CSV table of C-alpha atoms in Angstrom, one decimal:
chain,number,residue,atom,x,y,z
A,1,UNK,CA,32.9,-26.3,-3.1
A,2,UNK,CA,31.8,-27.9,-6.1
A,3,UNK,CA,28.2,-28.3,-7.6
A,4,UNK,CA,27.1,-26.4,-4.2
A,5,UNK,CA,28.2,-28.9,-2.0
A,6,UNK,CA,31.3,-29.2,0.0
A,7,UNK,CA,33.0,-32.0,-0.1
A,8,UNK,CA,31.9,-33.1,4.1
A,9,UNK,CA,28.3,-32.9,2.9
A,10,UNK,CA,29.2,-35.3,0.1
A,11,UNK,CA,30.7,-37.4,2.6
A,12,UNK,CA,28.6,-41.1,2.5
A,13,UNK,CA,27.9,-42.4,5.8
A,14,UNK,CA,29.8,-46.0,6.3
A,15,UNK,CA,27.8,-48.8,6.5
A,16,UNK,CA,29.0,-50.4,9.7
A,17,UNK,CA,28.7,-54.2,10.2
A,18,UNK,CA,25.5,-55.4,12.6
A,19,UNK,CA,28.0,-57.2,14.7
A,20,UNK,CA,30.5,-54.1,15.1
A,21,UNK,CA,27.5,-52.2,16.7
A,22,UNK,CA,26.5,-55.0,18.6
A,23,UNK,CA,29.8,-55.4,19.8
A,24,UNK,CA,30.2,-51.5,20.9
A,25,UNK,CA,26.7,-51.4,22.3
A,26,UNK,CA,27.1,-55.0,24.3
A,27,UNK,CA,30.9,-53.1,25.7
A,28,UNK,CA,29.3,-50.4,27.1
A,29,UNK,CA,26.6,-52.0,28.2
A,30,UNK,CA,29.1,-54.8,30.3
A,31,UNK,CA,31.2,-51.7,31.1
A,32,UNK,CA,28.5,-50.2,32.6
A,33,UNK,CA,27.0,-52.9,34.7
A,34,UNK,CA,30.4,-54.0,36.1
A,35,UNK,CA,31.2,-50.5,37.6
A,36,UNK,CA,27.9,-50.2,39.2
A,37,UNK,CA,26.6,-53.4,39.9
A,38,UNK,CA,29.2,-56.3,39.6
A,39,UNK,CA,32.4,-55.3,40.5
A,40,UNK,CA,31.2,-54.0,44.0
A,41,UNK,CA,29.1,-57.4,45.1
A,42,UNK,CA,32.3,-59.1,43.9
A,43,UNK,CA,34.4,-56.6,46.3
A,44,UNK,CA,31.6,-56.6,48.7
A,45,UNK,CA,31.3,-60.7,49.2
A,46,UNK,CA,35.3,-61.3,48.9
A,47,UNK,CA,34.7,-64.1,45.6
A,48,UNK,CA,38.0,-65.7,45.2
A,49,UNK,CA,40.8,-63.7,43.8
A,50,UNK,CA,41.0,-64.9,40.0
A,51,UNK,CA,37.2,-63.7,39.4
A,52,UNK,CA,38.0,-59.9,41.3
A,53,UNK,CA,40.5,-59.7,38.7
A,54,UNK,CA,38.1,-60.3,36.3
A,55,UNK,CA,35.8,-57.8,37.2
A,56,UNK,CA,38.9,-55.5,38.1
A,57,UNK,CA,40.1,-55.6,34.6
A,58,UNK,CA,37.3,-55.8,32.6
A,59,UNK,CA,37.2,-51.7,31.8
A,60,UNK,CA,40.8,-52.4,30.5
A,61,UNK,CA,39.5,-55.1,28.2
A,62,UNK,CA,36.1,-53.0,27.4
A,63,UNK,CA,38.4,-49.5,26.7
A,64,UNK,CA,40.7,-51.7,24.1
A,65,UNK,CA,37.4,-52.7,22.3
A,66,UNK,CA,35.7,-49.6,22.2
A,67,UNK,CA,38.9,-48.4,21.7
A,68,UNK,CA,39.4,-49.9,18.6
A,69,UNK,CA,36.5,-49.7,17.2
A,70,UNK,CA,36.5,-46.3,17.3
A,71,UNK,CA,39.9,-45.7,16.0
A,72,UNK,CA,38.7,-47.6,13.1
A,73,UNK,CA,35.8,-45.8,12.5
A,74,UNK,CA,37.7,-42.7,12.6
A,75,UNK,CA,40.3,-43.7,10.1
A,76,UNK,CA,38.1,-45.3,7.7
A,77,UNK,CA,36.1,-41.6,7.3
A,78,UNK,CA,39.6,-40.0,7.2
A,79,UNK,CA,40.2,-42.3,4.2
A,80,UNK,CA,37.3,-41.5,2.8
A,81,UNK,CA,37.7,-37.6,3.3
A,82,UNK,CA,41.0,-37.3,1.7
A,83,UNK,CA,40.1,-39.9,-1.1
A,84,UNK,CA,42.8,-38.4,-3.7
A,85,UNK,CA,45.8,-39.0,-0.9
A,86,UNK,CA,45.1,-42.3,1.3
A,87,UNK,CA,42.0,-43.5,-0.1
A,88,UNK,CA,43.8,-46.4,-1.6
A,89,UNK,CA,44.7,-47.2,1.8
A,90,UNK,CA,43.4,-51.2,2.5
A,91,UNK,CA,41.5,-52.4,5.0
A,92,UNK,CA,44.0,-54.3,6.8
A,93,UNK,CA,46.2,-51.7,6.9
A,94,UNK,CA,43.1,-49.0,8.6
A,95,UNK,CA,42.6,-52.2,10.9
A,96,UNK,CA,46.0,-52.7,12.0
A,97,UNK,CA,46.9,-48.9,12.1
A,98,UNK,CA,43.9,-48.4,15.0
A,99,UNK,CA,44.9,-51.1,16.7
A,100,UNK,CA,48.3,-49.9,17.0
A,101,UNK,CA,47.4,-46.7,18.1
A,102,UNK,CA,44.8,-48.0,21.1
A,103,UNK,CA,47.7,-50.1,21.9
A,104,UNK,CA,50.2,-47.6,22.5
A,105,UNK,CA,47.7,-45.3,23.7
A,106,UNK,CA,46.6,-48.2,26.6
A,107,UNK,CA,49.3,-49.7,27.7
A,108,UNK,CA,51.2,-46.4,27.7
A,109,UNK,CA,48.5,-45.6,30.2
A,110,UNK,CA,49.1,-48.7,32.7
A,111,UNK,CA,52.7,-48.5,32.2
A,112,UNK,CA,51.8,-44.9,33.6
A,113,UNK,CA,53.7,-43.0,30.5
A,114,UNK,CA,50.4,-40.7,31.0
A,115,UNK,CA,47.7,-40.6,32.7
A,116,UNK,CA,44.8,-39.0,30.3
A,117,UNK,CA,42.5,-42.0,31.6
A,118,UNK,CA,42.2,-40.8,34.8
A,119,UNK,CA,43.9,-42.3,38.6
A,120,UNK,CA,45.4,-45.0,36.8
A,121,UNK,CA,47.1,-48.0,39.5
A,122,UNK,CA,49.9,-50.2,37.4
A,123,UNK,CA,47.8,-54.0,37.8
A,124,UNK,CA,49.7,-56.3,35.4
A,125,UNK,CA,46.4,-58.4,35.4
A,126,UNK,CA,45.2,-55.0,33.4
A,127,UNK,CA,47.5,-55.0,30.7
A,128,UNK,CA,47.3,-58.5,30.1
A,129,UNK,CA,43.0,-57.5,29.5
A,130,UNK,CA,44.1,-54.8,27.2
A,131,UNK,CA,46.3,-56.9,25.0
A,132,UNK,CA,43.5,-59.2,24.9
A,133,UNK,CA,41.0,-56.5,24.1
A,134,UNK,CA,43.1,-55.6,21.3
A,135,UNK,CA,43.8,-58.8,19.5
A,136,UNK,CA,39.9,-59.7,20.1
A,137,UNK,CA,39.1,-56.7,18.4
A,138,UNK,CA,41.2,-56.6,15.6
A,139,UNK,CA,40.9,-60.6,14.7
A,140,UNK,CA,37.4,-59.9,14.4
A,141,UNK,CA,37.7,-56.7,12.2
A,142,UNK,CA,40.1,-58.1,10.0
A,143,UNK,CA,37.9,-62.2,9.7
A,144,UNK,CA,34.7,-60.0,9.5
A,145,UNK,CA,35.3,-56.7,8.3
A,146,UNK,CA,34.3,-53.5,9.8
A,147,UNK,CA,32.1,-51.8,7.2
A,148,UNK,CA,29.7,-53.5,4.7
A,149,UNK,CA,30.6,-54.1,0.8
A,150,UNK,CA,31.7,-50.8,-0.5
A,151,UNK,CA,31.2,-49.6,-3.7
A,152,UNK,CA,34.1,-50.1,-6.2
């Protein structure tokens, strides 16, 4: 404790991008809307096969995203918290490091290595909406940042 404050309460809230929180809230938002409302019409009406895989593996897609985002919101207060050990961390390296871990964490999930996601079928189709979930998310952290200008 120093000057009567420990160093959580210290802690400065990061200044997430707009379009990161956009992106989260829009996720969810799709994520929820297929599960109740899209993916059973499709079901429902039979659509042709390319668009039920769509709306089959769009949680896959959505969970990389969220995924990711979180991760990286998770390391970059880490980094922050322990300042005097990894807070000269970059970026990039926070970026890539959160990707890697939703990565292994997901498709160790369809590859059914676990199954902490719940009743989890193997679909190819899935893991092909993860990968692109992932390099989606992390080509857009790493073009246009995650957190506004820090201070130096």
């Amino acid at each position: 404790m120093v000057d009567g404050f420990t160093r959580l309460e210290r802690m400065k809230e990061i200044p997430i991008k707009k379009y990161v929180r956009y992106l989260f809230g829009i996720s969810i938002l799709v994520f929820i809307l297929n599960k109740f409302y899209l993916r059973p019409w499709v079901l429902e009406n039979e659509l042709p096969i390319p668009i039920q895989i769509m709306v089959l593996s769009i949680p896959n897609f959505i969970e990389a995203i969220v995924g990711t985002l979180i991760a990286t919101g998770i390391l970059l207060q880490l980094r922050q918290y322990f300042d005097k050990t990894i807070g000269d961390i970059k970026d990039t390296y926070i970026h890539l490091i959160a990707a890697s871990v939703v990565a292994i964490y997901v498709i160790s999930q369809e590859l059914k290595f676990h199954n902490l996601g719940g009743n989890n079928v193997y679909d190819p189709y899935d893991v092909i909406a993860s990968i692109i979930g992932l390099l989606l998310t992390l080509g857009l952290i790493q073009a246009w940042g995650f957190v506004e200008n820090r201070d130096p």
